[in-house]
mmCIF file of C-alpha atoms in Angstrom:
data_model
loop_
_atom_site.group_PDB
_atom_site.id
_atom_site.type_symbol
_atom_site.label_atom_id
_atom_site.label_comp_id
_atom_site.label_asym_id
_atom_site.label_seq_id
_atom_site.Cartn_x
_atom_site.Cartn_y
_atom_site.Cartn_z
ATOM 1 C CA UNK A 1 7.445 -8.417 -18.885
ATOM 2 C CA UNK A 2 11.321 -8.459 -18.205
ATOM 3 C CA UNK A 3 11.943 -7.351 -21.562
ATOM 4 C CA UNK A 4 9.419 -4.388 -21.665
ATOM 5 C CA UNK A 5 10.377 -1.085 -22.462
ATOM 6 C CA UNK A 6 9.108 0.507 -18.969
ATOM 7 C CA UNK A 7 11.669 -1.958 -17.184
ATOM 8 C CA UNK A 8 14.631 0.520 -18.844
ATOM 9 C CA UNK A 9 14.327 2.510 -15.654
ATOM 10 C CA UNK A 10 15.250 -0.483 -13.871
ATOM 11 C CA UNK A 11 18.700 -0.402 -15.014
ATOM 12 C CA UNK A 12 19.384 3.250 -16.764
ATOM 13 C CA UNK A 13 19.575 5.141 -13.187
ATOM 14 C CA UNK A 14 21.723 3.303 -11.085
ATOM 15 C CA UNK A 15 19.231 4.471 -8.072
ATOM 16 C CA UNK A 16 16.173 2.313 -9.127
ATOM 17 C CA UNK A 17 18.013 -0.808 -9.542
ATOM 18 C CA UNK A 18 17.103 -1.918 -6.119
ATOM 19 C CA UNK A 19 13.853 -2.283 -7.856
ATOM 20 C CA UNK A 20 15.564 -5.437 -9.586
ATOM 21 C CA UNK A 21 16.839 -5.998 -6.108
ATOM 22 C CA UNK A 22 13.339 -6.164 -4.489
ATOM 23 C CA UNK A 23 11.405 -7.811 -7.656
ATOM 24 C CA UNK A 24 13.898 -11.091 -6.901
ATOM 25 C CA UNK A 25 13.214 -11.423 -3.442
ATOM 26 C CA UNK A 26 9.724 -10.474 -3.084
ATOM 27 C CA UNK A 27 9.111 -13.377 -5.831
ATOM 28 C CA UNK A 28 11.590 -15.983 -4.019
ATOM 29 C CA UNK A 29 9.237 -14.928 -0.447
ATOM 30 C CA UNK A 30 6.251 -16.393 -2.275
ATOM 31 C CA UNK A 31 8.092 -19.080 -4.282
ATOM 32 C CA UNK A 32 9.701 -20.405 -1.452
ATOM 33 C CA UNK A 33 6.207 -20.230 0.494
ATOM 34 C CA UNK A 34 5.257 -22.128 -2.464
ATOM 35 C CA UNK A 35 7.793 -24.985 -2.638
ATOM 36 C CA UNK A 36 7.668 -25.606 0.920
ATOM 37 C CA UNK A 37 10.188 -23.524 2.110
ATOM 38 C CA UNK A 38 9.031 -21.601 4.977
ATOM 39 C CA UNK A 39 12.772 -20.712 6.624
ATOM 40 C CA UNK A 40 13.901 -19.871 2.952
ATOM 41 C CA UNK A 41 10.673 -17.290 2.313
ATOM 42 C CA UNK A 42 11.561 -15.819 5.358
ATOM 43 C CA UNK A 43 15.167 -15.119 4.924
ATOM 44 C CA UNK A 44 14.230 -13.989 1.439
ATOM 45 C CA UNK A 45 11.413 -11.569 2.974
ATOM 46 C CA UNK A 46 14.198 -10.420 5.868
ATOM 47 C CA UNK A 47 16.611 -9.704 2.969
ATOM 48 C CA UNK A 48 14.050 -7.674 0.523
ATOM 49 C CA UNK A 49 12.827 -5.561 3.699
ATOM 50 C CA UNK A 50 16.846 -3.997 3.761
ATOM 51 C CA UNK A 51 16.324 -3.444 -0.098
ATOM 52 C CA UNK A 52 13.444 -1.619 -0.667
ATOM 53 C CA UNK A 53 10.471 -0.652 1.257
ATOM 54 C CA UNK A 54 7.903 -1.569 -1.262
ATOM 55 C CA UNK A 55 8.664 -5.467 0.090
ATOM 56 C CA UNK A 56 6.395 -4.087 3.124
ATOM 57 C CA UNK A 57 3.254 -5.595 1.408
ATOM 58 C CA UNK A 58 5.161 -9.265 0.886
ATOM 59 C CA UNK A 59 3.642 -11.017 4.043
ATOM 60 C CA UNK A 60 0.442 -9.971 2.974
ATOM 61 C CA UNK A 61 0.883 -11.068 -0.146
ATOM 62 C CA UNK A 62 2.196 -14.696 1.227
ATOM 63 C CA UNK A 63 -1.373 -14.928 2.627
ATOM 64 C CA UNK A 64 -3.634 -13.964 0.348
ATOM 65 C CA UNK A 65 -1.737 -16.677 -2.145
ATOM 66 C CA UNK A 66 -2.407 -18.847 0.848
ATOM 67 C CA UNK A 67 -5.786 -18.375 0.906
ATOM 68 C CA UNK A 68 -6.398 -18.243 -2.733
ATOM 69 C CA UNK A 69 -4.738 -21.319 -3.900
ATOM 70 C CA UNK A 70 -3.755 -23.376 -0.860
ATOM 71 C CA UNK A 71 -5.458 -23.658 2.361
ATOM 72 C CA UNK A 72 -8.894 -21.774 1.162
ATOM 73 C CA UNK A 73 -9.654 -19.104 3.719
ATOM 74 C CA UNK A 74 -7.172 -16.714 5.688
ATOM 75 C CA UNK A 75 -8.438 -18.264 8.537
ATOM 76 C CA UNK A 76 -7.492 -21.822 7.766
ATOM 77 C CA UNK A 77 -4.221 -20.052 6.637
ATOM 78 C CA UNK A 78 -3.349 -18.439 9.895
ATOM 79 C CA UNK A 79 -4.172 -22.235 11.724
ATOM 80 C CA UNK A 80 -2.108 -24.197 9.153
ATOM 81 C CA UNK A 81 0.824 -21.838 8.943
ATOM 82 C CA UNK A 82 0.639 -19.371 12.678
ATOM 83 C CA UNK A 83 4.465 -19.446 13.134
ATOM 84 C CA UNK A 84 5.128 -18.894 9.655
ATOM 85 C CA UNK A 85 3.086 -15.403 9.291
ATOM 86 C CA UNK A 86 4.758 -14.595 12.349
ATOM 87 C CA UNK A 87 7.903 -15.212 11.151
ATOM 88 C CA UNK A 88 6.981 -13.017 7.910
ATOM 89 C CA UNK A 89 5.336 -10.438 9.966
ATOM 90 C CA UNK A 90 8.791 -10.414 12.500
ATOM 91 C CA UNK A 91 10.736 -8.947 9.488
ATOM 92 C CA UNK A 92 8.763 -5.980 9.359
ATOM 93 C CA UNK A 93 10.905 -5.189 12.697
ATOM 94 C CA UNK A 94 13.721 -4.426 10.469
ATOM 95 C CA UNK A 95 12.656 -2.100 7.826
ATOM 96 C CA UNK A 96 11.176 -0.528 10.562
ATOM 97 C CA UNK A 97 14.378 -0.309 12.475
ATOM 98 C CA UNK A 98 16.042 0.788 8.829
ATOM 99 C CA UNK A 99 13.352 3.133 7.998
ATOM 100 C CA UNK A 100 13.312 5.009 12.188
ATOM 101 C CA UNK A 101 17.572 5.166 11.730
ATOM 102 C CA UNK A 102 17.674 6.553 8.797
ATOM 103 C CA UNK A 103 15.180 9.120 7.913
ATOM 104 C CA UNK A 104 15.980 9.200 4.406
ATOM 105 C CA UNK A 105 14.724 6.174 3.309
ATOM 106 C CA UNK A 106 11.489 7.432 4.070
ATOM 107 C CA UNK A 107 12.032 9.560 1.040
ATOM 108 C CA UNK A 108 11.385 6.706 -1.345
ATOM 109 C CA UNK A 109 8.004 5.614 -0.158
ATOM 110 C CA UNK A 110 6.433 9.445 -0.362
ATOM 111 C CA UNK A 111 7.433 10.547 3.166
ATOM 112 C CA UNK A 112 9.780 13.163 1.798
ATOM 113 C CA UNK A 113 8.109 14.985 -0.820
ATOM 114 C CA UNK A 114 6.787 18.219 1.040
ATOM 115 C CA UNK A 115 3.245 17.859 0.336
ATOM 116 C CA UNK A 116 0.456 16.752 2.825
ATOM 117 C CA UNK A 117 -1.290 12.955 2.220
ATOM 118 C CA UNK A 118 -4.671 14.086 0.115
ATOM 119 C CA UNK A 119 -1.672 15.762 -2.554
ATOM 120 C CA UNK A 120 0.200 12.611 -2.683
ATOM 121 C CA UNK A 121 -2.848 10.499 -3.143
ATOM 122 C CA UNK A 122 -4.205 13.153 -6.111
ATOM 123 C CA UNK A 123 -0.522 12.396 -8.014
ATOM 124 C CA UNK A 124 -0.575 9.015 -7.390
ATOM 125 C CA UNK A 125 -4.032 8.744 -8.816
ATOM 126 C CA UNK A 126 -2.197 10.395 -12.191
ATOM 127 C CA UNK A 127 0.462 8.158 -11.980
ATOM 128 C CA UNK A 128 -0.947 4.782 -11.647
ATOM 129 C CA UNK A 129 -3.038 5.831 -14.961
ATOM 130 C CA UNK A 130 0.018 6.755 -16.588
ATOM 131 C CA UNK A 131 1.872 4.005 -15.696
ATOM 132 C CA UNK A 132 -0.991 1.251 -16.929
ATOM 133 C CA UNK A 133 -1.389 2.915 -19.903
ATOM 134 C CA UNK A 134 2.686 2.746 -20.524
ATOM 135 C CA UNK A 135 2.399 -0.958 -19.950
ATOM 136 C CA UNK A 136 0.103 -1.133 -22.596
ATOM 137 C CA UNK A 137 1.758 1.266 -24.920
ATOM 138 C CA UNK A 138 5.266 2.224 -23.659
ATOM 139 C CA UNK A 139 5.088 5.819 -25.503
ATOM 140 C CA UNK A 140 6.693 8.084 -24.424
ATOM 141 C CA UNK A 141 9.126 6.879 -22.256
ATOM 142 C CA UNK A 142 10.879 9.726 -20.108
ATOM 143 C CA UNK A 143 13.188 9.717 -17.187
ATOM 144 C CA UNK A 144 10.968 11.715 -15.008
ATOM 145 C CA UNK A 145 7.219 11.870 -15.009
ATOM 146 C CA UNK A 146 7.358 14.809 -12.721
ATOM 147 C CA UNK A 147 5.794 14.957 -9.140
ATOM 148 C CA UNK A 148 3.423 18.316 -9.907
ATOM 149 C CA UNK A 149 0.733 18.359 -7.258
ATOM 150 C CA UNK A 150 -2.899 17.883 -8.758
ATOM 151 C CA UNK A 151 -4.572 21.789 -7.733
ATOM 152 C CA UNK A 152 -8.140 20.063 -6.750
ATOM 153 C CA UNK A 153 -9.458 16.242 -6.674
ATOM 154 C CA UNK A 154 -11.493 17.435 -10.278
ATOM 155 C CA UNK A 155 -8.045 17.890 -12.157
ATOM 156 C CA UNK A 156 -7.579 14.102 -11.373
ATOM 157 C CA UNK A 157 -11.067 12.907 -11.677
ATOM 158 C CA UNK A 158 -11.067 11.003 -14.676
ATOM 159 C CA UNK A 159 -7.671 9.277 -12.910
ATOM 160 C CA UNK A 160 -9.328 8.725 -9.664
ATOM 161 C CA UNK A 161 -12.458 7.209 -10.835
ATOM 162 C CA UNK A 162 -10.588 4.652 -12.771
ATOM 163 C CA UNK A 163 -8.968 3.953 -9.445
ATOM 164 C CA UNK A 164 -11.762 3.718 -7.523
ATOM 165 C CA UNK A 165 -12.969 1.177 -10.436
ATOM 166 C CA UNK A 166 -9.730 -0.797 -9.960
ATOM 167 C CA UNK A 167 -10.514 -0.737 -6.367
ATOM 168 C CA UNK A 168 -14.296 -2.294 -6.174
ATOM 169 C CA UNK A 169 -13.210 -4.486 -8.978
ATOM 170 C CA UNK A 170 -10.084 -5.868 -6.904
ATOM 171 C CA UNK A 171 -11.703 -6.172 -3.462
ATOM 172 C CA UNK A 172 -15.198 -7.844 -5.929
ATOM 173 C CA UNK A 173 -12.740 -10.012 -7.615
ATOM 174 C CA UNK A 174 -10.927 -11.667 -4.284
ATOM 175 C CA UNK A 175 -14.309 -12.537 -3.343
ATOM 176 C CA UNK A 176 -16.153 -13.650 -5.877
ATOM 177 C CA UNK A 177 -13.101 -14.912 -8.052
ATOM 178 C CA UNK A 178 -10.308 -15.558 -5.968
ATOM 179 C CA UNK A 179 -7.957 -15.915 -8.581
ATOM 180 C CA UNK A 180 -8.634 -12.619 -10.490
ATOM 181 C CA UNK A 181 -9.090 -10.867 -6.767
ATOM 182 C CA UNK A 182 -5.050 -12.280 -6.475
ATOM 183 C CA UNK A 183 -4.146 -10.359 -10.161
ATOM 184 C CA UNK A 184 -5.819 -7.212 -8.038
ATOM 185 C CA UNK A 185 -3.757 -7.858 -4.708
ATOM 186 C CA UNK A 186 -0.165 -7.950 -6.334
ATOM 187 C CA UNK A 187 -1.198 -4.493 -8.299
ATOM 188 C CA UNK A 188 -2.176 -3.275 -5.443
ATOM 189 C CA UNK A 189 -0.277 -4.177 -2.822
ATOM 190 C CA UNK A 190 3.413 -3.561 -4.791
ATOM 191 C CA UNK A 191 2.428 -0.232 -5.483
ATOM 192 C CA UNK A 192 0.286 0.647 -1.900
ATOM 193 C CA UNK A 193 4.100 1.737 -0.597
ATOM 194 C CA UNK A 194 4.772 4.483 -3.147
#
């Protein structure tokens, strides 16, 4: 995956390399949860939140590995570990803080863009299609995808079922197949930001 073709973006406009930036720490916050390093996945998770706001979703990714392949349940999570979530939880304060001084980081996550909620959820729906069917075939590849707002939920229908698909299967999967239900969570909840 580092040495895909849809990773160029990464490192061709100068703006999207905190993406690189945000990638590292959001995986040392879980491998550091991971080794046994709580004070090490927080610092990690404190650092990512000044990066990028996409590291949001990190704590909640911490736990659902948690319950997946440690402790078995979120609630024997949450008993084991308490002061740990709330230490990953506590570093929301500052990308809060960052995000509330300055309004234009807001712009990355959506906030920005002029159009109402329902309009950004009808482009995303277009764009998360696009974007797993570039993983799978990375053709073309183009700086901009374009933000054009969808006219009506049926322009985006095919898009938005698949989503909805994605969805049930994700939320089936963490239930009945923890471990597939985890593939669904980090797809998910890296791209729930944007």
């Amino acid at each position: 995956w580092t040495v895909h073709p849809i990773q160029t973006e990464t490192t061709t406009c100068i703006v999207q390399r905190t993406e690189s930036i945000v990638s590292l720490l959001y995986v040392a916050t879980l491998y550091a949860f991971v080794r046994g390093w709580p004070a090490l996945s927080i610092a990690a998770c404190l650092v990512g939140m000044a990066s990028k706001e996409v590291m949001v979703s990190a704590p909640i990714m911490v736990l659902i590995y948690d319950r997946t392949f440690v402790a078995g349940s979120f609630v024997a999570a949450w008993s084991a570990r308490r002061g740990f979530y709330l230490g990953l939880a506590a570093t929301w304060g500052l990308l809060a803080f960052l995000m509330l001084s300055a309004p234009a980081r807001g712009g990355s996550v959506g906030f920005a863009m002029g159009m109402s909620s329902w309009d950004y959820a009808l482009v995303q729906c277009r764009a998360l299609v696009l974007y797993l069917k570039l993983a799978i075939w990375p053709n073309p590849l183009v700086v901009d995808y374009g933000t054009a707002v969808a006219p009506s939920l049926r322009s985006v229908r095919p898009q938005g079922l698949a989503v909805v698909a994605l969805l049930a299967g994700w939320a089936m999967g963490l239930r009945l197949r923890p471990v597939l239900g985890f593939v669904g969570a980090i797809f998910f909840l890296i791209l729930a930001p944007s």
